[in-house]
Short mmCIF file of C-alpha atoms in Angstrom, two decimals:
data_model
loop_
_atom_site.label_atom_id
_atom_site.label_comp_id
_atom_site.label_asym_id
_atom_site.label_seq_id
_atom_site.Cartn_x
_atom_site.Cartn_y
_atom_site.Cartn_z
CA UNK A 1 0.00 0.00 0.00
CA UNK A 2 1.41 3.72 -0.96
CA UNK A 3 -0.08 6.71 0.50
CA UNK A 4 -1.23 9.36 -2.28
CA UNK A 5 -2.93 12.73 -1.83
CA UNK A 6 -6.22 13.67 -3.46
CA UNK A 7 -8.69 16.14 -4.57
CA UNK A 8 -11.54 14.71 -6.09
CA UNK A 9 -13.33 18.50 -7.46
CA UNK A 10 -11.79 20.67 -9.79
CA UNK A 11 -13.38 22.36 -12.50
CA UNK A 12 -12.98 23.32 -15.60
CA UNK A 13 -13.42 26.90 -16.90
CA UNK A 14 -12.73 26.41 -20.93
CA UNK A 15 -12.11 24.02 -23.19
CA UNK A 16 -8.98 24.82 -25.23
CA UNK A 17 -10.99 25.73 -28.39
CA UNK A 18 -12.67 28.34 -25.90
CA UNK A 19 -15.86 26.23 -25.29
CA UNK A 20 -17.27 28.13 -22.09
CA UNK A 21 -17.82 25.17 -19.50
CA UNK A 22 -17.52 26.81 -15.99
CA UNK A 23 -19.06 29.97 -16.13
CA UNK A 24 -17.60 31.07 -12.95
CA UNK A 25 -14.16 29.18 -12.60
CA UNK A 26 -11.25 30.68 -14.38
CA UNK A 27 -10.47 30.79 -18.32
CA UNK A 28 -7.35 29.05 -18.13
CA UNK A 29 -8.59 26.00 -16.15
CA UNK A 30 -8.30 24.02 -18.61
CA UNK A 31 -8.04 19.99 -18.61
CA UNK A 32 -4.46 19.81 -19.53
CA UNK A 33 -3.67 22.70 -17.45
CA UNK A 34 -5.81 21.59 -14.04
CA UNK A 35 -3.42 17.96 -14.68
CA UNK A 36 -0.41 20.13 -15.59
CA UNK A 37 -0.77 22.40 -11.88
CA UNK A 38 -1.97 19.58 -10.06
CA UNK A 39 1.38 17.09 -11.19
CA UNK A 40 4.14 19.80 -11.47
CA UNK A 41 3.42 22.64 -8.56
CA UNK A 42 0.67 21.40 -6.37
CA UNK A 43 2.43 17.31 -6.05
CA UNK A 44 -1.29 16.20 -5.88
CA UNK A 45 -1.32 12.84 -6.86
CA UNK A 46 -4.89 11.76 -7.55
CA UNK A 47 -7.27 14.53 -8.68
CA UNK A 48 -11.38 14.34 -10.15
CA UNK A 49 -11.95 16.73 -13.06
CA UNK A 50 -15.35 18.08 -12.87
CA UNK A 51 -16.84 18.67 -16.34
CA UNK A 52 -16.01 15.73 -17.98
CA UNK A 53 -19.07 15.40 -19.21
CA UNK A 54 -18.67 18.09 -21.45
CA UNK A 55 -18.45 16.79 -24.89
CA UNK A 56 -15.99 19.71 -25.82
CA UNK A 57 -13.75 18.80 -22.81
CA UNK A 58 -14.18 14.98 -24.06
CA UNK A 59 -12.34 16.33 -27.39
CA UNK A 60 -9.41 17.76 -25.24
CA UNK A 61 -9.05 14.61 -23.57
CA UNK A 62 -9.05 12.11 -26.32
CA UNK A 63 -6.47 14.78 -28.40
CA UNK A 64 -4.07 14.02 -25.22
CA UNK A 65 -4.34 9.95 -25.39
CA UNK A 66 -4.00 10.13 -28.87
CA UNK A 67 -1.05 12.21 -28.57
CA UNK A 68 0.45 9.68 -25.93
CA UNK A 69 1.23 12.77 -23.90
CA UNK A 70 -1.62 10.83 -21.80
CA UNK A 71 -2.83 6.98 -20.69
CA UNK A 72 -5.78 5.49 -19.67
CA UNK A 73 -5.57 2.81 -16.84
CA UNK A 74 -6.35 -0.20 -16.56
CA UNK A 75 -8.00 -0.03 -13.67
CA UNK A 76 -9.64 3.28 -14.42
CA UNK A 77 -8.41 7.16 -14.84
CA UNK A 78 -6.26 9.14 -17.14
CA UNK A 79 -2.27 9.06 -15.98
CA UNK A 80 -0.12 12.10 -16.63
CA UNK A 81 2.98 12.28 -15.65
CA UNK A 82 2.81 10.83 -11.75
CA UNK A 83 -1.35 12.36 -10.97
CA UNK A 84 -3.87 10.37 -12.24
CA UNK A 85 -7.34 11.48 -13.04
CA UNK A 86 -10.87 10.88 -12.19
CA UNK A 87 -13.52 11.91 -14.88
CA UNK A 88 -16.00 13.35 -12.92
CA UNK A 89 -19.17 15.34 -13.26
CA UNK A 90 -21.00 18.33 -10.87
CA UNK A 91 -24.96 17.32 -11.74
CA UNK A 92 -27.94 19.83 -10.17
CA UNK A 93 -31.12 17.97 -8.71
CA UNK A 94 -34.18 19.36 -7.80
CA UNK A 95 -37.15 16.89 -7.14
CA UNK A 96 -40.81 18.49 -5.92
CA UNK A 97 -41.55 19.90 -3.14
CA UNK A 98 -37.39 20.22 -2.64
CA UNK A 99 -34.88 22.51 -3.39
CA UNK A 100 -31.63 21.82 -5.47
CA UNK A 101 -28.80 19.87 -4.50
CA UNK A 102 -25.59 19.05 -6.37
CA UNK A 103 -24.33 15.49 -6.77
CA UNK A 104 -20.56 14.28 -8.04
CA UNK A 105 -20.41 12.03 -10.37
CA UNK A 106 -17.25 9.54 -11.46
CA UNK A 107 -16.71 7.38 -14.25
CA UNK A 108 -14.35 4.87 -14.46
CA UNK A 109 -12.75 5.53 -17.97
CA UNK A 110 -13.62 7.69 -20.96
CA UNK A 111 -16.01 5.85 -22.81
CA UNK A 112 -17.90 5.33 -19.84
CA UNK A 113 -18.48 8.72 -19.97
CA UNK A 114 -19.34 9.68 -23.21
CA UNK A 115 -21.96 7.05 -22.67
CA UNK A 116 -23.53 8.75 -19.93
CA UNK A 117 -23.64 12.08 -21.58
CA UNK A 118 -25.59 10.70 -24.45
CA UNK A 119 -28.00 9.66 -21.48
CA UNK A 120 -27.38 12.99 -19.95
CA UNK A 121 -28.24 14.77 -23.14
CA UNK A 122 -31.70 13.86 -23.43
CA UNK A 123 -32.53 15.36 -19.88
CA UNK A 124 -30.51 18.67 -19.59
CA UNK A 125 -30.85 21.20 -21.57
CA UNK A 126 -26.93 22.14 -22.25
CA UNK A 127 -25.04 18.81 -21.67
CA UNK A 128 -21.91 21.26 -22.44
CA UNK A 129 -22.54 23.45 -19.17
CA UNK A 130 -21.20 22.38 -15.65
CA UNK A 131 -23.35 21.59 -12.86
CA UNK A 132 -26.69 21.66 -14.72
CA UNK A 133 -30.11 20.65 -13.70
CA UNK A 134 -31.41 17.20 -14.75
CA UNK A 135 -34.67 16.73 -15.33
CA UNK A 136 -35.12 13.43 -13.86
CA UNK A 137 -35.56 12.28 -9.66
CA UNK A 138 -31.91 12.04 -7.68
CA UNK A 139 -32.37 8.10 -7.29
CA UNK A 140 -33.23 7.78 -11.37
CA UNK A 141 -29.58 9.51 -11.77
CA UNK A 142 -28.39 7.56 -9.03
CA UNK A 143 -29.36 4.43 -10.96
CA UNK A 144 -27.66 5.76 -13.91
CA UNK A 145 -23.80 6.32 -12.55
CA UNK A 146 -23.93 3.30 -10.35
CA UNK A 147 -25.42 1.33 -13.21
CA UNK A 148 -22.69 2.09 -15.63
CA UNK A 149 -19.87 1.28 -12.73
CA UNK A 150 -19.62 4.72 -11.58
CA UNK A 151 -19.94 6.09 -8.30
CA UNK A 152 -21.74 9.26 -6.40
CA UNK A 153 -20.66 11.76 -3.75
CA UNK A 154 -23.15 14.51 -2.37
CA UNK A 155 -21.11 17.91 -3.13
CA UNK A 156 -20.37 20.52 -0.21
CA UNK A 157 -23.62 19.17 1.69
CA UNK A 158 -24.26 21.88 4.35
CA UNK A 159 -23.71 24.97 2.04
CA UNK A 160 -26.59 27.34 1.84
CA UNK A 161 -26.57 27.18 -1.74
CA UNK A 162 -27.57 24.00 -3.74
CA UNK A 163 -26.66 21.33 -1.19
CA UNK A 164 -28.39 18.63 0.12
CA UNK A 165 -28.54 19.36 3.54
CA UNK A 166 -28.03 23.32 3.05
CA UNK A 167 -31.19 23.64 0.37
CA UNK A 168 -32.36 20.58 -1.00
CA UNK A 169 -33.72 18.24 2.54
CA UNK A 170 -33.23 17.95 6.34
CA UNK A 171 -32.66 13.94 5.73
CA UNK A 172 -30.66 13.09 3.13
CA UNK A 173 -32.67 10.03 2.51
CA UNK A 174 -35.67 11.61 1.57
CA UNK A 175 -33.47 12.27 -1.69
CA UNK A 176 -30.99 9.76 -1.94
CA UNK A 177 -31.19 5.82 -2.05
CA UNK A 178 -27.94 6.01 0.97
CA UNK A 179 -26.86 2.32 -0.26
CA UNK A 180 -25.71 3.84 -3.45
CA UNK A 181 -23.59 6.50 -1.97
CA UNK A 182 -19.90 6.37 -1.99
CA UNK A 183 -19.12 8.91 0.34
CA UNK A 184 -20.00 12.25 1.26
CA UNK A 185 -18.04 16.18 -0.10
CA UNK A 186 -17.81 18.07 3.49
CA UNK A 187 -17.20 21.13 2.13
CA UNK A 188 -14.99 24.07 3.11
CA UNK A 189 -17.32 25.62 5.65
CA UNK A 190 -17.73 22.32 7.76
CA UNK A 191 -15.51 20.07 9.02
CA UNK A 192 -15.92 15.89 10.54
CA UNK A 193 -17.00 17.04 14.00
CA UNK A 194 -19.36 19.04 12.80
CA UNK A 195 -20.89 16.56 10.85
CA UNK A 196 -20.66 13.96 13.20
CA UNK A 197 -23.92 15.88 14.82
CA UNK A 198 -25.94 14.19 12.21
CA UNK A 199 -26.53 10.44 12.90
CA UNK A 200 -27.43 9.70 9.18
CA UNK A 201 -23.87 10.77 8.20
CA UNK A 202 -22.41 7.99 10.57
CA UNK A 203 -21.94 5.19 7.79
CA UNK A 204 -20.35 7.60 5.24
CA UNK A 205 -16.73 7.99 4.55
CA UNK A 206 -15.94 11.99 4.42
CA UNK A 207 -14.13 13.61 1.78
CA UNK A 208 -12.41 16.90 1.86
CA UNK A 209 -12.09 18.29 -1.61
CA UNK A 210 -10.61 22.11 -3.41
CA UNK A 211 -14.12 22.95 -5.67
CA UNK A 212 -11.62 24.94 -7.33
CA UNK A 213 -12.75 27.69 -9.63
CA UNK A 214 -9.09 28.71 -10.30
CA UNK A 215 -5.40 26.98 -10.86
CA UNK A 216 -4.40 28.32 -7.23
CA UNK A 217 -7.27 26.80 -5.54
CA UNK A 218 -6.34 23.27 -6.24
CA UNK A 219 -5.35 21.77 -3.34
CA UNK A 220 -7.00 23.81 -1.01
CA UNK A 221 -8.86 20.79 0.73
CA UNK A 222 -7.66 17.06 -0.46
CA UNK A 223 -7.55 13.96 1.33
CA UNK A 224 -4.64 11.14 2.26
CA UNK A 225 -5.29 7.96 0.98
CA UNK A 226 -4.06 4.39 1.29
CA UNK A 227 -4.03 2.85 -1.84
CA UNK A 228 -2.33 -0.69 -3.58
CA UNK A 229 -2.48 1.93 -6.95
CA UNK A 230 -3.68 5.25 -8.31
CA UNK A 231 -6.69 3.74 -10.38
CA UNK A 232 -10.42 4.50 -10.35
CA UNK A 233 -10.69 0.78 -9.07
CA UNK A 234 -8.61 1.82 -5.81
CA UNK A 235 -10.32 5.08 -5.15
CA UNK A 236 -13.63 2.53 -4.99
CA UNK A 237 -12.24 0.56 -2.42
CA UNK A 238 -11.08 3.02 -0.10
CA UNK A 239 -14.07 5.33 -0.25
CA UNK A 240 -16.10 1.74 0.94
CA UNK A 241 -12.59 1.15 3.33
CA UNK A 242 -12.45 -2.17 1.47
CA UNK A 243 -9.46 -4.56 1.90
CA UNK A 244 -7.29 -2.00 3.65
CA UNK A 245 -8.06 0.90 1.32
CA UNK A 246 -9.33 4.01 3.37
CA UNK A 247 -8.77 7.19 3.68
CA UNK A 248 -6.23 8.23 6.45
CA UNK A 249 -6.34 11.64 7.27
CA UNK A 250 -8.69 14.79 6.10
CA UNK A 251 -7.42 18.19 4.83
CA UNK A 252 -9.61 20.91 4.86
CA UNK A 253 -9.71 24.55 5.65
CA UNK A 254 -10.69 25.84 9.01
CA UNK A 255 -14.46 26.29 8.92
CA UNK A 256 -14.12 29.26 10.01
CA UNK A 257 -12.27 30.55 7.04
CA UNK A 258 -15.55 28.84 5.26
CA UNK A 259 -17.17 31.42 2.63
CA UNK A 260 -20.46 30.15 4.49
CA UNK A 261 -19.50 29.22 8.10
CA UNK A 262 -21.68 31.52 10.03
CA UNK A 263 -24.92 33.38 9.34
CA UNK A 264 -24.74 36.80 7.70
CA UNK A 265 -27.11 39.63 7.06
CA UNK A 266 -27.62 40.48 3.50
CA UNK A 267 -28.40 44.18 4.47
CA UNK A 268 -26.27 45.55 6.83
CA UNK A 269 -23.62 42.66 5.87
CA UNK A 270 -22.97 41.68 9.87
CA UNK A 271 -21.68 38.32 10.44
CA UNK A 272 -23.37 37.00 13.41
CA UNK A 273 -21.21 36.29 16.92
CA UNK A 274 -19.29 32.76 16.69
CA UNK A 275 -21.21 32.57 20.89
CA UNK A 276 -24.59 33.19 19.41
CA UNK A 277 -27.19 30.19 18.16
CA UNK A 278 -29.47 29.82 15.32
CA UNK A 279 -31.36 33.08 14.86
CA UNK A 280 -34.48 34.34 12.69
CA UNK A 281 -32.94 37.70 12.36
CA UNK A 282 -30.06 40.06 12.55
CA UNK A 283 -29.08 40.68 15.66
CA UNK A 284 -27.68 44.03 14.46
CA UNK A 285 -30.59 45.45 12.35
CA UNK A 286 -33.37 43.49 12.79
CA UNK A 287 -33.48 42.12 8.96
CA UNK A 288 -34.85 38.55 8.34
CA UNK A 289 -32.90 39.07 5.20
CA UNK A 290 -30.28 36.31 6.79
CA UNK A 291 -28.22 34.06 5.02
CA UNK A 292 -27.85 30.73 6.82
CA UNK A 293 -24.33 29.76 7.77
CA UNK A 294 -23.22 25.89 7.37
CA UNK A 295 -22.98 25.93 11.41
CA UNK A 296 -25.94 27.11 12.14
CA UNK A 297 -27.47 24.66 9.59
CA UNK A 298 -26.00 21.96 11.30
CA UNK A 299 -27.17 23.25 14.96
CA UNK A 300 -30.59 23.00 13.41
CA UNK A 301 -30.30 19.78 11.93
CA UNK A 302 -28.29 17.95 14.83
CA UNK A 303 -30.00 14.64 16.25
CA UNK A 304 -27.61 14.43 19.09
CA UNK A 305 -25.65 16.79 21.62
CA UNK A 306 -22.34 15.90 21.32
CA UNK A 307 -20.30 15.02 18.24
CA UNK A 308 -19.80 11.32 17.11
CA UNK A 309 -16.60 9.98 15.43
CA UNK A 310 -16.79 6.51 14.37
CA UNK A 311 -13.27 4.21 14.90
CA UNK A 312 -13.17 4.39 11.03
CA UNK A 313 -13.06 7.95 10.70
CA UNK A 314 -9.56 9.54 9.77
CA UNK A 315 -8.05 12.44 11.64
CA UNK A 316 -9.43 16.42 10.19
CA UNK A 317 -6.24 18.17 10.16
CA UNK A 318 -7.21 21.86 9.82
CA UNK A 319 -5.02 22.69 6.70
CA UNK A 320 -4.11 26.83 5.66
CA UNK A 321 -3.81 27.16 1.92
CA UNK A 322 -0.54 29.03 1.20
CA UNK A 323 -2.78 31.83 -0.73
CA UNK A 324 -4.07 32.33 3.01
CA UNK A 325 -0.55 33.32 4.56
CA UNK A 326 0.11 36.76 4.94
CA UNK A 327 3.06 37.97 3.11
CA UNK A 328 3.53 35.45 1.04
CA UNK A 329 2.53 36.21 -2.51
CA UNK A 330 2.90 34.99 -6.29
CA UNK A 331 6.78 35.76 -6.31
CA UNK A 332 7.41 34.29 -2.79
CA UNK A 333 5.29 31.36 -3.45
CA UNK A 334 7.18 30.69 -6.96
CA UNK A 335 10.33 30.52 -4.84
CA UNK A 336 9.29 27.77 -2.59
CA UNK A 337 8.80 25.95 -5.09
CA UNK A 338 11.82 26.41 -7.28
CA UNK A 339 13.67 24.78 -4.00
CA UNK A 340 10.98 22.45 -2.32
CA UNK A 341 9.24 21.09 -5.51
CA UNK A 342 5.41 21.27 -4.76
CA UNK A 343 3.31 22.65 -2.73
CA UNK A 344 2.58 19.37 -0.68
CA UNK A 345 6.51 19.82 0.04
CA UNK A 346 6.02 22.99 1.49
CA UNK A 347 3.06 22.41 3.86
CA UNK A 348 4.03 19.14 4.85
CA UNK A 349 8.08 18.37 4.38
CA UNK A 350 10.14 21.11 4.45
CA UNK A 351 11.74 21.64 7.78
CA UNK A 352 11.48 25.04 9.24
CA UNK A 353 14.95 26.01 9.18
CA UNK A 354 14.83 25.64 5.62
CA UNK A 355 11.84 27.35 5.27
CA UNK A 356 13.38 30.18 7.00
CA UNK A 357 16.56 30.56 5.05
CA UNK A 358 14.35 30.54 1.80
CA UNK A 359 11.69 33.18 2.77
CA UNK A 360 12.43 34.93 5.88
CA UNK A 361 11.57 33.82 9.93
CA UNK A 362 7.79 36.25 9.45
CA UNK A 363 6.57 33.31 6.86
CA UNK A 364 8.51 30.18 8.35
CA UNK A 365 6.46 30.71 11.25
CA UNK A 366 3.10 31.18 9.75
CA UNK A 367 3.67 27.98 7.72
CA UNK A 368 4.70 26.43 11.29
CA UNK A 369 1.83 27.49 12.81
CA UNK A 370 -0.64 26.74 10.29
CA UNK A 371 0.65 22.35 10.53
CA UNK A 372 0.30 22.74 13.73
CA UNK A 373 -3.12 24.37 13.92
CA UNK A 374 -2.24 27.60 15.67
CA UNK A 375 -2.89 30.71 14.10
CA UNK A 376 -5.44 32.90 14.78
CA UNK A 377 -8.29 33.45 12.57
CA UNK A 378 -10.82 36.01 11.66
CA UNK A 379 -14.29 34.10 10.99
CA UNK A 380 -16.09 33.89 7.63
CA UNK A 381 -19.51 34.24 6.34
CA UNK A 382 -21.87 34.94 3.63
CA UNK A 383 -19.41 34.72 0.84
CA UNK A 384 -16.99 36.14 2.22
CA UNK A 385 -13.86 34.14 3.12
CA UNK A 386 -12.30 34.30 7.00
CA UNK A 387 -8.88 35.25 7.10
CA UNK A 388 -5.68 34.99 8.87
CA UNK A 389 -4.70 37.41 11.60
CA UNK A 390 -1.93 39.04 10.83
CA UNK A 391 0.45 38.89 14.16
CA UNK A 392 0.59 42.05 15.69
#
């Protein structure tokens, strides 16, 4: 068994004829350049492109194997250089009486995939788009990817927008058949304790992934995982912690950082108190006009008091992307990696004194500090990002 680490949601912003696919993520993440960042600067080892479905991105990807410049496994994913990739797909659901959730989707090789867009095609009305609504129930599409050797994975679940837990249902099974669930996306405003509040989630491995919209955000959350290989096949058996496959540890952002940790006030923009409970209003203005934070979600939902964290569940180490250390921009990040290699060098090998003689004692110690969990941070909320306190 090797140990690999993984981020299993990355989208892509363009094909490389131009073909809009993200309409939020970033022009240039493309599918060659998402493998490109992920292999050469970020040392992420197993990633999911989102969008595969994409019949435009499915031309990039079969230019690449025909080139050679990429290979198909034989137990599933696309190798370049030493990351392999998951084909993947972000898929909106909305059944009645509900609102919308979004649901990852993996195939195991290409023509899996273009299989199950030709299915996709006759339900959605722009198969080329990212994260679009299907017009058929969750379980139907549930039926679909696991019938064609695929698997699912609930995306961000607690976020306020399009999640199931955060818009969609208070009980995930009223949506989802739960025996055909691989595992379940955390998101970055929620971490395993707090989901361990909600008995239903107790069978499900957790997953930590990026959602990156840009090239810099890969990486942001990713897993460690125990693997025999880096194939689809693998990634199966240690999402179901099958024959010593598993996931070992959990790397996410502090919730608090989280875009949607807390509850926020659309019209006077105040983020409520981290001592304060689930509220109807602003406690500042008086507005119902509230956006509800992932913890307060989950302090509504919760079936229990106390957190519960099955023997099976891996350590949540509360990881700091480098883009969230203070000082330590584009040029200063470039440098690190012209002497550590990758960014998975810098957060988790390189030895302080090292760090220090490369960028100065200020940023050593932040990158200390942020292993070992210690910095101080400023909370996040209604789309806005937390953010690390600079030391005074």
């Amino acid at each position: 068994m090797n140990s690999y680490y993984v981020d299993l949601h990355i989208h892509i912003g363009r094909s490389e004829k131009g073909q809009a696919v993200k309409i939020s993520a970033a022009n240039d993440l493309t599918f060659f350049n998402i493998a490109h960042e992920a292999a050469v600067r970020k040392g992420m080892e197993v990633i999911g492109i989102i969008d595969c479905h994409s019949p435009s991105v499915q031309e990039d990807i079969m230019t690449y194997l025909d080139r050679g410049e990429m290979e198909e496994l034989a137990g599933g994913g696309i190798r370049y250089q030493d990351t392999t990739i998951m084909l993947g797909s972000e898929i909106e659901v909305r059944d009645p009486g509900m609102g919308a959730a979004h649901l990852l989707a993996y195939m195991p090789n290409l023509a899996v995939m273009q299989e199950f867009t030709k299915w996709m095609k006759g339900h959605m009305k722009n198969v080329e788009l990212s994260s679009q609504r299907i017009y058929v129930p969750a379980r139907t599409l549930q039926d679909e990817i696991v019938g064609r050797g695929g698997i699912l994975i609930p995306a961000h679940i607690f976020t306020p927008h399009k999640s199931v837990y955060g818009s969609a249902v208070q009980r995930m099974e009223d949506l989802l058949d739960l025996d055909q669930i691989s595992a379940v996306e955390l998101g970055l405003s929620s971490d395993s304790d707090m989901a361990g509040m909600i008995s239903e989630l107790d069978r499900f491995t957790f997953v930590t992934n990026s959602d990156a919209h840009s090239l810099a955000k890969i990486g942001r959350e990713y897993n460690q995982m125990r693997l025999a290989a880096p194939t689809f096949e693998e990634l199966v058996k240690a999402l179901h912690r099958q024959e010593g496959r598993g996931i070992t540890a959990n790397y996410g952002l502090n919730p608090r950082l989280g875009k949607y940790h807390r509850t926020y006030c659309s019209v006077c923009e105040a983020i409520l108190d981290e001592s304060e409970g689930t509220v109807l209003r602003c406690a500042d203005c008086g507005s119902p006009k509230i956006i509800r934070g992932v913890m307060d979600r989950i302090m509504a939902l919760a079936d229990r008091d106390t957190a519960y964290v099955p023997p099976y569940r891996p350590p949540y180490h509360f990881q700091i992307p480098l883009q969230f250390i203070p000082g330590l921009g584009p040029k200063k990040l470039d440098q690190l990696l012209r002497r550590f290699g990758t960014e998975m060098n810098v957060l988790h090998r390189a030895a302080r004194e090292d760090l220090a003689s490369e960028i100065g004692e200020d940023i050593a110690a932040y990158l200390v500090q942020a292993r070992e969990g210690t910095l101080q941070l400023e909370v996040g909320g209604g789309g806005r990002y937390g953010k690390v306190k600079n030391r005074s």
